[in-house]
XYZ file of C-alpha atoms in Angstrom:
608
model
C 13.811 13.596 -8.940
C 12.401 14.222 -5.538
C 9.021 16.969 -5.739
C 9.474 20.227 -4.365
C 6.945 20.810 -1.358
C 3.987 22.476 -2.039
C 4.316 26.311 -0.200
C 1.735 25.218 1.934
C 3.838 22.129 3.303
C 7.012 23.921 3.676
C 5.140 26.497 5.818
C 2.758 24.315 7.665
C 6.355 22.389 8.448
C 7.868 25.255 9.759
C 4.731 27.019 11.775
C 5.397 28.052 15.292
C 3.207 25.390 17.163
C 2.897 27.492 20.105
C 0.984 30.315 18.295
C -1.459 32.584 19.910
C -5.443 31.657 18.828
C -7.083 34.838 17.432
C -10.859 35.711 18.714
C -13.499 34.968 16.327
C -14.838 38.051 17.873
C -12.181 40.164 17.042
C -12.043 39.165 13.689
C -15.913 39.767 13.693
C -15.148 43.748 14.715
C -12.758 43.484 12.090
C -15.301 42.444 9.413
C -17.672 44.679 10.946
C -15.419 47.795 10.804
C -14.566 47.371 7.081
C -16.826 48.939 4.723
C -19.521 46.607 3.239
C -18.845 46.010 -0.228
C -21.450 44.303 -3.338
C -19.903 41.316 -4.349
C -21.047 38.495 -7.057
C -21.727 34.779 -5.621
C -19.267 32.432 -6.013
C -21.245 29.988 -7.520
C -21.479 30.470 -11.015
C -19.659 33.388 -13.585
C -23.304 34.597 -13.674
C -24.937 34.256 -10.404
C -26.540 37.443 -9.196
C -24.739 40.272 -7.457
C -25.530 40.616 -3.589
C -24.458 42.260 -0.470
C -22.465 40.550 1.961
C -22.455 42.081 5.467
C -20.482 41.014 8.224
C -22.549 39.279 11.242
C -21.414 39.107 15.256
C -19.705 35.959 15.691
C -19.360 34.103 19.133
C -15.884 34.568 20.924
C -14.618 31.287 19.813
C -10.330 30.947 18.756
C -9.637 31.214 15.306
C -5.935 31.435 13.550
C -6.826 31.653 9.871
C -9.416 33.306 7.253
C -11.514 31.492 4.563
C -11.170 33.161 1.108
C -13.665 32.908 -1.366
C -13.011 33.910 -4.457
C -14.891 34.888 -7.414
C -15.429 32.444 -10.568
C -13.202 33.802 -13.156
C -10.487 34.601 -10.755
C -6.916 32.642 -10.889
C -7.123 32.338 -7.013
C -10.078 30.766 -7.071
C -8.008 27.553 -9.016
C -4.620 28.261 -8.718
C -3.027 27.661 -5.505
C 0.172 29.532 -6.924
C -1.832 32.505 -7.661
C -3.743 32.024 -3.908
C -0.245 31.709 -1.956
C 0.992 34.901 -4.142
C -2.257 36.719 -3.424
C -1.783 36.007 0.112
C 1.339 37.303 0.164
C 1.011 40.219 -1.400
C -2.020 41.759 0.659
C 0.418 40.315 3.595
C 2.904 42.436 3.039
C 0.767 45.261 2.412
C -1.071 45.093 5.341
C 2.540 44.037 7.620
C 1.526 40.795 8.070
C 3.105 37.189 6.970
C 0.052 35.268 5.621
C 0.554 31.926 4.489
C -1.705 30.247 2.258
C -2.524 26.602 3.786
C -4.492 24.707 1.866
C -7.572 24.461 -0.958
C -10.894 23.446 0.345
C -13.211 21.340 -0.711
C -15.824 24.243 -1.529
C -12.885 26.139 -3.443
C -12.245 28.330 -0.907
C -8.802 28.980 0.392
C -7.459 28.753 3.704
C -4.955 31.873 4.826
C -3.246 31.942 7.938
C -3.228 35.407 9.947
C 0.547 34.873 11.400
C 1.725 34.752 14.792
C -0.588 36.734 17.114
C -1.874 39.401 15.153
C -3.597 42.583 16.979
C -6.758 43.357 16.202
C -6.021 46.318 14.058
C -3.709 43.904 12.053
C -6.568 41.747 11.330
C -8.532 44.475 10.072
C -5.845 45.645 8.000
C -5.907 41.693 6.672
C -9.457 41.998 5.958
C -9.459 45.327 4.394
C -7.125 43.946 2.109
C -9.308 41.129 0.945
C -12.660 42.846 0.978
C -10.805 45.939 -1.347
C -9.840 42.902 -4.030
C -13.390 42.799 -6.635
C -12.031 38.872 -7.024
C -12.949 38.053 -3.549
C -16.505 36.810 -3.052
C -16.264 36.694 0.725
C -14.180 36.254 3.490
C -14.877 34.908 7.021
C -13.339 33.760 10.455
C -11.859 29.794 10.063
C -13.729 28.919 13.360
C -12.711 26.508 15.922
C -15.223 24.207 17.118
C -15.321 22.209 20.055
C -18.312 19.538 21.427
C -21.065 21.718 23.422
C -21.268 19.084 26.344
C -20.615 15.399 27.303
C -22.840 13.187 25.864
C -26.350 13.228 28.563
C -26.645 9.569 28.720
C -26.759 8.396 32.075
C -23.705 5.445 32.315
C -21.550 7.541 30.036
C -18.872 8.037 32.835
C -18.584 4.572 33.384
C -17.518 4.329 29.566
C -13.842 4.757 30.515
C -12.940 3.424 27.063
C -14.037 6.256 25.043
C -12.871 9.098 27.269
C -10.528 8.506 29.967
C -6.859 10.082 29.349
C -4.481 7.416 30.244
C -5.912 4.181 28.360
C -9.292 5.552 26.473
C -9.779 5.708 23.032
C -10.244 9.187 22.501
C -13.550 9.432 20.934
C -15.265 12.360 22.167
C -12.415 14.239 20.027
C -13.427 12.627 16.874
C -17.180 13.230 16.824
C -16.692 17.158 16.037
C -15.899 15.819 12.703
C -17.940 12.422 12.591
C -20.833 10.549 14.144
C -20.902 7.927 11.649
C -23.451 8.868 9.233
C -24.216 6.923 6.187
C -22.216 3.616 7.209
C -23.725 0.171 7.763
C -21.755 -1.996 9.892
C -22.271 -5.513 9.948
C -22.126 -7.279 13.396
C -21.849 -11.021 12.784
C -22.492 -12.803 15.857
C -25.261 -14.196 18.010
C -27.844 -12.481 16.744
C -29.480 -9.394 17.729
C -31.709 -8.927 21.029
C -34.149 -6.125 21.372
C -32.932 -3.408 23.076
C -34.308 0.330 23.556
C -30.604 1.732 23.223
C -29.621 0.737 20.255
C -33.006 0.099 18.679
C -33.129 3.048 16.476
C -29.487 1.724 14.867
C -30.648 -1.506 13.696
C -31.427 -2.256 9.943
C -31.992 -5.474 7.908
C -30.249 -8.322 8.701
C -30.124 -12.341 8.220
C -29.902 -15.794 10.387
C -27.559 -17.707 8.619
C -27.123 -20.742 11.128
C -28.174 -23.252 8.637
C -28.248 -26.183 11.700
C -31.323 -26.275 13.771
C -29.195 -28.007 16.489
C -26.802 -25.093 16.451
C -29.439 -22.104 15.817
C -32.194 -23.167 19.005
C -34.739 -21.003 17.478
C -36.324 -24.375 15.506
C -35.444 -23.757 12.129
C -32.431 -23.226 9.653
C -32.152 -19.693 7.863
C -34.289 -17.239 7.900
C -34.578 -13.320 7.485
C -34.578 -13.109 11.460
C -31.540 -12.470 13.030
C -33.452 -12.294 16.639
C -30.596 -14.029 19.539
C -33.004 -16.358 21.130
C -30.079 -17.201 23.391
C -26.817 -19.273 22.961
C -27.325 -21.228 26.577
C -25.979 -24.628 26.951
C -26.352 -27.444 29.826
C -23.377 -29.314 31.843
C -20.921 -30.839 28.882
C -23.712 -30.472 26.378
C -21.084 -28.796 23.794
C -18.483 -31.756 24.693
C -16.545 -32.847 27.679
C -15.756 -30.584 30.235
C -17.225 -27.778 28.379
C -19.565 -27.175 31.290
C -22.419 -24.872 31.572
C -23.718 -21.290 30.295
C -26.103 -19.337 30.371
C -27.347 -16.704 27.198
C -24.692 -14.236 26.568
C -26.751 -11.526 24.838
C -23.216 -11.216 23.196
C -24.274 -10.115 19.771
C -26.038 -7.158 21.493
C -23.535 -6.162 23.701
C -20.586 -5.434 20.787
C -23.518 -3.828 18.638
C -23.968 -1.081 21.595
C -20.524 -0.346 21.472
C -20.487 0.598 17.774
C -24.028 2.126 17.798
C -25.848 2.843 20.913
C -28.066 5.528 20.414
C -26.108 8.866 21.859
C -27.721 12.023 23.421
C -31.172 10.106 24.264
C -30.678 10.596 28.080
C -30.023 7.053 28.655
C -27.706 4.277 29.277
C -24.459 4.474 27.304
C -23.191 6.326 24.416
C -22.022 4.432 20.643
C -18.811 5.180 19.441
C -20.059 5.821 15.665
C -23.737 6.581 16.900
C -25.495 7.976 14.133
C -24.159 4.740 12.346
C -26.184 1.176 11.314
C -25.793 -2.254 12.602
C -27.444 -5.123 10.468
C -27.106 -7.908 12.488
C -25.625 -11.000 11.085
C -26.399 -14.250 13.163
C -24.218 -16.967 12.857
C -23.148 -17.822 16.313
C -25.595 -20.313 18.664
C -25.421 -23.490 20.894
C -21.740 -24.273 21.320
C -20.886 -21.666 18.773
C -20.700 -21.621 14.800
C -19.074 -23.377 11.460
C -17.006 -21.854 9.217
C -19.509 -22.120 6.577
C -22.024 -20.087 7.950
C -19.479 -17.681 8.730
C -18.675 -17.494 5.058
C -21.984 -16.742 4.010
C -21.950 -13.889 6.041
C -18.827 -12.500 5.363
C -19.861 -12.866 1.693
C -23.758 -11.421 2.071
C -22.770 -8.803 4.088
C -20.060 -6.883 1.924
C -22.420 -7.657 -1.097
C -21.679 -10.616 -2.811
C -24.288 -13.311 -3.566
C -25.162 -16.067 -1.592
C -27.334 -19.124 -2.674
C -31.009 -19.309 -1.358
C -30.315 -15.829 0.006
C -32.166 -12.518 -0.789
C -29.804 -9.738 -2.407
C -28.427 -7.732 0.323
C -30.239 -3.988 0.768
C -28.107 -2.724 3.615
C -24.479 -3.864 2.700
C -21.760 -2.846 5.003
C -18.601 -0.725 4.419
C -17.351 -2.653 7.544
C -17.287 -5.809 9.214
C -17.346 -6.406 13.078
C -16.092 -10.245 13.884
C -15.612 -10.707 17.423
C -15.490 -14.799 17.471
C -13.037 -17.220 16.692
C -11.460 -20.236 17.356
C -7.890 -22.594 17.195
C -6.224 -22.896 13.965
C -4.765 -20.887 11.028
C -7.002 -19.177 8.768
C -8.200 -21.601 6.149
C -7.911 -20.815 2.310
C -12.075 -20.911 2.457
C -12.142 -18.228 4.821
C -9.164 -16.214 3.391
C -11.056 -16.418 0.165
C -14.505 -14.844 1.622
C -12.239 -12.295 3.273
C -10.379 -11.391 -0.006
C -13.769 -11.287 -1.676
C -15.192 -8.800 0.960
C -12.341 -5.988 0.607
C -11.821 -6.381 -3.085
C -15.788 -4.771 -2.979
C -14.943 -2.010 -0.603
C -15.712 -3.381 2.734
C -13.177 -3.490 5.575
C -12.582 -6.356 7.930
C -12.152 -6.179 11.681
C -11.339 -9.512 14.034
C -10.646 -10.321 16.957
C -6.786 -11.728 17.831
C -8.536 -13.984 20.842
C -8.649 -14.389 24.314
C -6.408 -17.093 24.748
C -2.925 -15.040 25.966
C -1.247 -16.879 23.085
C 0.239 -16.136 19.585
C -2.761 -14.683 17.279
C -1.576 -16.747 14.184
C -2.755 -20.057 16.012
C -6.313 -18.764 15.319
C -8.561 -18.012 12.927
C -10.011 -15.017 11.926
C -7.395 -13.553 13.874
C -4.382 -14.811 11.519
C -6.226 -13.672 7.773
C -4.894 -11.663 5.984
C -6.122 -8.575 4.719
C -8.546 -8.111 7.988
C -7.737 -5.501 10.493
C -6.979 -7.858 13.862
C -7.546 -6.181 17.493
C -6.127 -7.290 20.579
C -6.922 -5.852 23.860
C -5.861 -3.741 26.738
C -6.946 -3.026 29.659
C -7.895 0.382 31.768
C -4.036 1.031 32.057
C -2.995 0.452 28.998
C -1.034 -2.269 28.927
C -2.264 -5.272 26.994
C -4.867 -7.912 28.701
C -3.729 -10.694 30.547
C -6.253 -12.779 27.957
C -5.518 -10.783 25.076
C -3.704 -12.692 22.333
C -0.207 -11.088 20.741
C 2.163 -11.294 18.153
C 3.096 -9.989 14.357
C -0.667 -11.023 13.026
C -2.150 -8.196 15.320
C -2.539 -5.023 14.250
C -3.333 -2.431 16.546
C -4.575 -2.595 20.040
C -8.160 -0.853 21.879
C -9.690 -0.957 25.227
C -11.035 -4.441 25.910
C -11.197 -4.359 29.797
C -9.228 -6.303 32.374
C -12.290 -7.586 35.009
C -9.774 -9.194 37.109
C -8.998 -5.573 38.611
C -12.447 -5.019 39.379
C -15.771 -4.757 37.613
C -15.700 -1.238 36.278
C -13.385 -1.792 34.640
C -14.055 -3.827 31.471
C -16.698 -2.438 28.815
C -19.981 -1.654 30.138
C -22.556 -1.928 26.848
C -26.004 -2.885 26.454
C -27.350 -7.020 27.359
C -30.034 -8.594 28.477
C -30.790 -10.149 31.643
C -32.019 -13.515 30.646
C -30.172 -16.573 31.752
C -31.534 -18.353 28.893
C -34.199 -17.004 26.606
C -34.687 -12.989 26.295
C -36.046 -11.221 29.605
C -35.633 -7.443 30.088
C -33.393 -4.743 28.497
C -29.694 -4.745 30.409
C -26.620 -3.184 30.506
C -23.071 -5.269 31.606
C -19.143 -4.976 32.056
C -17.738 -7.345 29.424
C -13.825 -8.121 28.716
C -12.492 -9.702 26.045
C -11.041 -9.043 22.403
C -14.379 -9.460 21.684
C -15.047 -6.126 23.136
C -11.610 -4.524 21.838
C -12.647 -5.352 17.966
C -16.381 -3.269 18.062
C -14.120 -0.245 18.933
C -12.358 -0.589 16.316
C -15.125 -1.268 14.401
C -16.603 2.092 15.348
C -13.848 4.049 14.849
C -13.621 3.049 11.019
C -17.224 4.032 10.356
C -16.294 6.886 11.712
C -13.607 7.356 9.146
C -15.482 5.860 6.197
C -18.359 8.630 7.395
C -15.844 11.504 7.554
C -14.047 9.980 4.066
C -16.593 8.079 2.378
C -13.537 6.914 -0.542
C -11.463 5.762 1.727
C -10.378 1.814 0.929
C -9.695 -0.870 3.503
C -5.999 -0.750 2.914
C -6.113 2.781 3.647
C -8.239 2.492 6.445
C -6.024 0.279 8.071
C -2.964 2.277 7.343
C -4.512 5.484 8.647
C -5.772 3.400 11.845
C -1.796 1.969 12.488
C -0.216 5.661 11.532
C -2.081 7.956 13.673
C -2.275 5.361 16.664
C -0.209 6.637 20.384
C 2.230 4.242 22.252
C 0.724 1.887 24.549
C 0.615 3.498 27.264
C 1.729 0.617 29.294
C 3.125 -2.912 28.252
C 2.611 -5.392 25.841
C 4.642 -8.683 26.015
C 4.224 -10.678 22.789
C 3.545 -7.620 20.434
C 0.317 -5.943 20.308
C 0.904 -4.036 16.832
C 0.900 -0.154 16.205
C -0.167 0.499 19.313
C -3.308 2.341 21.353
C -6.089 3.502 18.609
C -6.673 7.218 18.989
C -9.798 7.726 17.263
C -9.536 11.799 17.157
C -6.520 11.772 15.371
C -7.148 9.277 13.028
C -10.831 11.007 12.263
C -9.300 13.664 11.901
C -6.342 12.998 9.675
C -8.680 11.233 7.175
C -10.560 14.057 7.232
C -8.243 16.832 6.602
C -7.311 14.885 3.489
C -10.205 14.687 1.908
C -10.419 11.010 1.632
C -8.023 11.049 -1.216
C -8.025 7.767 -1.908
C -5.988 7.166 -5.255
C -8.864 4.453 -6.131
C -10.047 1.205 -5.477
C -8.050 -2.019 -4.448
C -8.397 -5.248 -5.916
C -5.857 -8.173 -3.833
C -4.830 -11.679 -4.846
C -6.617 -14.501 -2.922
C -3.484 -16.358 -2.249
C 0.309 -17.397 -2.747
C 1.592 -19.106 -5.572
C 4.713 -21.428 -6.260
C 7.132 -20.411 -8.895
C 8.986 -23.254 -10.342
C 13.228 -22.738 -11.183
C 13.831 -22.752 -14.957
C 10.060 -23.879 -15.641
C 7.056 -22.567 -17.267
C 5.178 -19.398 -16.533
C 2.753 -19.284 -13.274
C -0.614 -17.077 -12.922
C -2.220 -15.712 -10.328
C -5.408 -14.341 -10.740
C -7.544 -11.487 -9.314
C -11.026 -10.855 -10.938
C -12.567 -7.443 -10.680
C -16.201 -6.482 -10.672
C -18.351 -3.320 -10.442
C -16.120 -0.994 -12.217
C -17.403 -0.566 -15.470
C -15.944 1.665 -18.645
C -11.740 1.203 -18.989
C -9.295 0.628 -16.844
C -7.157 3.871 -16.246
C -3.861 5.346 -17.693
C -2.523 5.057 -14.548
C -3.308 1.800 -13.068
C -1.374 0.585 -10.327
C 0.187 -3.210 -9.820
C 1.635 -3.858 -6.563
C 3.539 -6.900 -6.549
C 5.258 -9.081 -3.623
C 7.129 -11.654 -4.472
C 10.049 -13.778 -2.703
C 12.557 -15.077 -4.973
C 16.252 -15.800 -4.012
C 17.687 -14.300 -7.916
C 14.672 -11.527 -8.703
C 17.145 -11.020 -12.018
C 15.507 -14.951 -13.169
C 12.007 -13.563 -13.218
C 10.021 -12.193 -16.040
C 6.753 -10.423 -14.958
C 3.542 -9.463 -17.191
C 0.391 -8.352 -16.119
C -2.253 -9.400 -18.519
C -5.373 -8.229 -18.992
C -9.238 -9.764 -19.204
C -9.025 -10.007 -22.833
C -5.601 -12.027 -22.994
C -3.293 -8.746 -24.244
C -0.056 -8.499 -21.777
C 1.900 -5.799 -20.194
C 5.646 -6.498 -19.651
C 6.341 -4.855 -16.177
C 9.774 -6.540 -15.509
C 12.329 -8.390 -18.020
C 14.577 -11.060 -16.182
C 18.424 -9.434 -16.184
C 21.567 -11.267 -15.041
C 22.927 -8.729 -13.169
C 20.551 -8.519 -11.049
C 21.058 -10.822 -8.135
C 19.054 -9.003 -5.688
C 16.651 -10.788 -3.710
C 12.519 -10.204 -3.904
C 10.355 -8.146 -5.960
C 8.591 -5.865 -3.872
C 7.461 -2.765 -6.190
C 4.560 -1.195 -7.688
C 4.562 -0.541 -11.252
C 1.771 1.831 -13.315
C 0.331 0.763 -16.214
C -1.500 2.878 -19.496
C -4.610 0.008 -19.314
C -6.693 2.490 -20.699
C -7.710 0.117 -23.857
C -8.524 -2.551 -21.731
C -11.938 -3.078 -19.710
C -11.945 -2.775 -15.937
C -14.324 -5.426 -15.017
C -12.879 -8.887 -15.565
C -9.946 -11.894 -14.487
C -6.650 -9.937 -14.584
C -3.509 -12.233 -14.347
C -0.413 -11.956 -12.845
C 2.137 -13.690 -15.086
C 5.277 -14.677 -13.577
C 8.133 -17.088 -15.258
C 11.648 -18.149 -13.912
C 14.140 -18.397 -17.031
C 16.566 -19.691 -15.235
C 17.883 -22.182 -13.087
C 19.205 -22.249 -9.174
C 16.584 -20.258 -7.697
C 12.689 -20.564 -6.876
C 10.220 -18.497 -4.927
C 6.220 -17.653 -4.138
C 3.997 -14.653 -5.523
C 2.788 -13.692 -2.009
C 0.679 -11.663 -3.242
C 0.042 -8.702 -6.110
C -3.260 -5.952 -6.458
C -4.969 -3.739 -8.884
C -5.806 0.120 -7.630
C -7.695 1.696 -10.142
C-alpha cells in the first residue's frame, strides 16, 4: 500500500510559488510588540528558567517562523501534534499556517501563509509566545552572500558564475565552503603555490620508476611536481616535445584555491583540503602506481607505505588513457567506495566514445565530460552512456578566456615563479566536479558515493546547448544540488558495500558466488539490511538466490518458480541480519535449477 504524504509534503506540494517574502523586520516589531514572557530553555526538562526578549533584526525576507518548543511538550517530538498546533493558533489568529518540516535542533518550521500583514504576524506570534510549551520563537531568515568573492581574477572564472554555461557556485557556498573534506588530487604532483598553499595537507609520490618520476628517486613522502617535460620523441615516435605542465597544480586550484585572500582566483570548495597524490611524470604514469593511490588515498593499505593520516572522502582523477577499464583498476575503484570515498574521472579529450578509455569507462566512479562557455559539449570532450554528467571544461579554440583560468607555474621545465593559466580539457571539467561533492559531503557529511552521484545527476539543468554523442544528466548546478543535500539532512539510509565484478551463471549447474567483504563496521549487521541485486537471466523463474553471511548461515531471498518467465532480477530485498556480524566476506549465492537459460550477476551490494 502506497504511504500517505506527510502534511508537510502535501502542503509544500501545493504552496503558491509566487508568494510574497515577509520582512524580517516586521516580524521583529512583531516580536517586539508582544509582551515578553519567562520561558524555560529548551535544552534539558531542568535547565534554568530565563527571559527571552525580542532583538531588532535586519530587514532581510523571511516566509516562515522557527518554533521551539519546550522539553516535555508533544510538539517538541511529534510532528502530528506540531502541524495540529500550528493549525490551531492559525485559525485563531486568521491565518493558514502550515507546519513544514522538523529541524535538526528540534525546532519546527511554520509557514506564515500567503502575504500576511504585519498585524497578522503579530497576531501569529502572540499566539505562540501565549503557549507556556513554547521555548522561543524567531524570524526563519533568508540569507544571501554579502559580496563577490575579493580575489582579483574572479571575473575571469566564468565557470563558477556566469548564467548561461557556469556552474552555479556562488549559490551553494551560503550553505557550504567545504569544511572538513580532504580531497585527493592524483596527478603530477603538487607545485608550490601562494593560492592554494594554505589548502594543502599530507600527501605521497608514488611513481615507483625513477625514469618516469625525474626527481631521482622512486617513492617517497614528497609529492613536490618537479616537472613532467619531455624532449622531441623522447616518450615514443612522433610524440614530440613539452614543456612542464604544472598540471597537478592547476586542477588542485580549482577545487581549493584559497577564497577571500584578495588574490588571484577563487576554489570552488575553498575551505576544503587537497593532499596531493603524485603519480603522473615523464610521458605519463602506469596503472600500478595509479592503484596505489587510489587504494592509499581512500584508506586502504599499501605495502612499504605509511598509514594514511589525511584520507579523502573524494577522489579527483583527471588522466587517462585508451582502453577499457581493467579488472585491476575496477578492483581499486570498488575498494575505494566500499570505504566511503567517492570517485571522480575524467571521460577524455579524445571527441570519442568514453568506454574506449580507462578511468573514464569504471564503474562505480562519477565520469565528467566537458563543455564549453556556451554550454554545449567540447569539441575534445569525450561522450556516450559511460559519462555521467557534464561541467565547464573550456573550449580555447573560441578564444583564450574562455577555458579555466586556475593557478600554474611558469616554468618550461623545472619550477620558476607562482602563475596563473587558461586550461581546457576534461581534465579541467572533473576538479569541478570534484569540488562540488566536497561541497556536499561538507554540507552532508553521511552522504555515500552512490548518493552523491545520484544527487549530482538529479538536481543537474539541461545543457544549455548541444551534446552529440551523450554527455549524461546534463550541466552540474552546484546550488541546487548543495542545497538539496542539505535540506535533507544527509539522510543517508547507511553505508554501501558493491560487488567487484560480474559473474557467469551456468544453465541447470551448480550454485555460483560472488563475494563482497566488508570492513570497519563493527557490532551486527542490522534488522534491516538491504541487498540490491542485478542480475540478467533470460528465465529469472530458474534462479534460486541466498545471501549468506560471514559465518556460512544463509538467507533465502528468492525461490526459483516456473511461472515465472520474466526476464532479470533487478530488486532489492531487506534482510533481519541482526545475528550476524557486520564486518566480514558476505556471499551472493546464486543457482540455476533448470535448464534452457543462463545469465551474469552484474552486480549485487550491502547498505547497512
Amino acid at each position: 500500500m502506497r504511504p500517505s504524504p506527510s502534511p508537510d509534503a502535501s502542503r509544500e506540494a501545493s504552496r503558491d510559488t509566487g508568494r510574497k517574502l515577509v520582512s524580517v523586520a516586521a516580524i521583529s516589531a512583531a516580536l517586539l510588540a508582544v509582551t515578553t514572557s519567562t520561558v524555560a530553555a529548551a535544552q534539558t526538562p531542568d535547565a534554568r528558567s530565563t527571559t527571552v526578549a525580542a532583538e531588532a533584526t535586519p530587514a532581510a525576507p523571511a516566509e516562515r517562523l522557527i518554533v521551539g518548543y519546550k522539553s516535555g511538550a508533544a510538539e517538541a517530538t511529534s510532528d502530528k501534534a506540531a502541524d495540529a498546533d500550528a493549525a490551531a493558533k492559525g485559525r485563531r489568529a486568521g491565518e493558514d499556517l502550515d507546519f513544514r518540516r522538523r529541524l535538526g535542533t528540534g525546532a519546527a518550521l511554520v509557514d506564515l501563509g500567503a502575504e500576511p500583514a504585519q498585524a497578522d504576524v503579530a497576531d501569529v506570534i502572540a499566539q505562540y509566545r501565549a503557549d507556556p510549551q513554547v521555548a522561543y520563537v524567531v524570524p526563519d531568515r533568508l540569507n544571501k552572500p554579502q559580496a563577490d568573492p575579493n580575489d582579483t581574477e574572479y571575473a575571469k572564472q566564468w565557470d563558477l558564475f556566469e548564467a548561461t554555461a557556469g556552474m552555479r557556485v556562488p549559490g551553494a557556498w551560503t550553505t557550504s565552503t567545504g569544511s572538513g573534506v580532504t580531497v585527493a588530487v592524483i596527478d603530477t604532483g603538487y607545485v608550490t603555490h601562494s593560492d592554494v598553499a594554505a589548502n594543502i595537507v599530507g600527501g605521497y609520490d608514488f611513481i615507483s620508476d625513477p625514469a618516469v618520476s625525474v626527481d631521482g628517486d622512486g617513492r617517497d613522502s614528497n609529492p613536490a611536481d618537479p616537472g613532467d617535460w619531455y624532449a622531441t620523441d623522447e616518450c615514443g615516435a612522433g610524440t614530440g616535445s613539452s614543456g612542464s605542465s604544472w598540471h597537478g597544480t592547476h586542477v588542485a586550484g580549482t577545487i581549493a584555491a584559497v577564497t577571500g585572500n584578495g588574490k588571484g582566483i577563487a576554489g570552488i570548495a575553498y575551505h576544503a583540503k587537497i593532499s596531493p597524490l603524485r603519480v603522473l611524470g615523464k610521458c605519463g604514469g602506469y596503472d600500478s602506481d595509479i592503484i596505489d593511490a587510489i587504494t592509499w588515498a581512500s584508506g586502504g593499505t599499501v605495502s612499504g607505505v605509511p598509514a594514511n593520516n589525511n584520507v579523502a572522502k573524494v577522489i579527483n582523477m583527471s588522466l587517462g588513457g585508451p582502453g577499457a577499464c581493467t579488472s585491476a583498476t575496477q578492483s581499486a575503484i570498488n575498494a575505494a567506495v566500499n570505504r566511503g570515498t567517492t570517485v571522480v574521472v575524467a571521460a577524455g579529450n579524445d571527441n570519442d566514445n568514453a568506454s574506449k578509455y580507462s578511468p573514464a569507462s569504471c564503474s562505480n566512479v562519477i565520469t565528467v565530460a566537458a563543455t564549453g562557455r556556451t554550454g554545449s559539449r567540447a569539441s575534445y570532450s569525450n561522450y556516450g552512456s559511460v559519462v555521467d554528467i557534464a561541467a565547464p571544461g573550456g573550449e580555447m579554440s573560441t578564444g583564450t578566456a574562455n577555458g579555466i583560468l586556475s593557478t600554474l607555474n611558469s616554468g618550461t621545465k623545472t619550477p620558476s615563479t607562482e602563475s596563473y593559466a587558461y586550461y581546457q580539457g576534461t581534465s579541467m571539467a572533473t576538479p569541478h566536479i570534484v569540488g562540488l561533492v566536497a561541497l556536499m559531503k561538507s554540507a552532508a557529511p553521511a552522504l555515500t558515493p552512490a548518493q552523491i552521484e545520484t544527487a549530482v545527476k538529479a538536481n543537474a539543468r539541461a545543457l544549455p546547448g548541444t551534446c552529440s554523442g551523450g554527455c549524461g544528466a546534463g550541466l552540474a548546478d552546484a546550488a541546487k544540488t548543495v542545497q538539496a543535500v542539505a535540506a535533507g539532512g544527509g539522510s543517508t539510509g547507511g553505508t554501501t558495500f558493491t560487488s567487484a565484478g560480474s559473474v557467469a551463471i551456468p544453465d541447470a549447474g551448480s550454485a555460483v558466488e560472488s563475494p563482497i567483504t566488508v570492513s570497519g563496521r563493527g557490532g551486527n549487521a542490522p534488522a534491516t539490511l538491504k541487498v540490491g541485486v542485478d542480475i540478467t537471466h533470460t528465465y529469472r523463474g530458474d534462479l534460486v538466490i541466498d545471501l549468506v553471511a560471514p559465518d556460512g548461515s544463509t538467507y533465502r531471498l528468492k525461490s526459483s518458480s516456473s511461472s515465472d518467465s520474466a526476464d532479470d532480477v533487478s530488486a532489492t530485498y531487506t534482510v533481519d541480519a541482526s545475528g550476524e556480524a557486520a564486518d566480514g566476506t558476505w556471499k551472493l549465492r546464486v543457482q540455476d535449477v533448470a535448464a534452457q537459460d543462463t545469465g551474469t550477476i552484474n552486480s549485487w551490494k550491502l547498505t547497512f
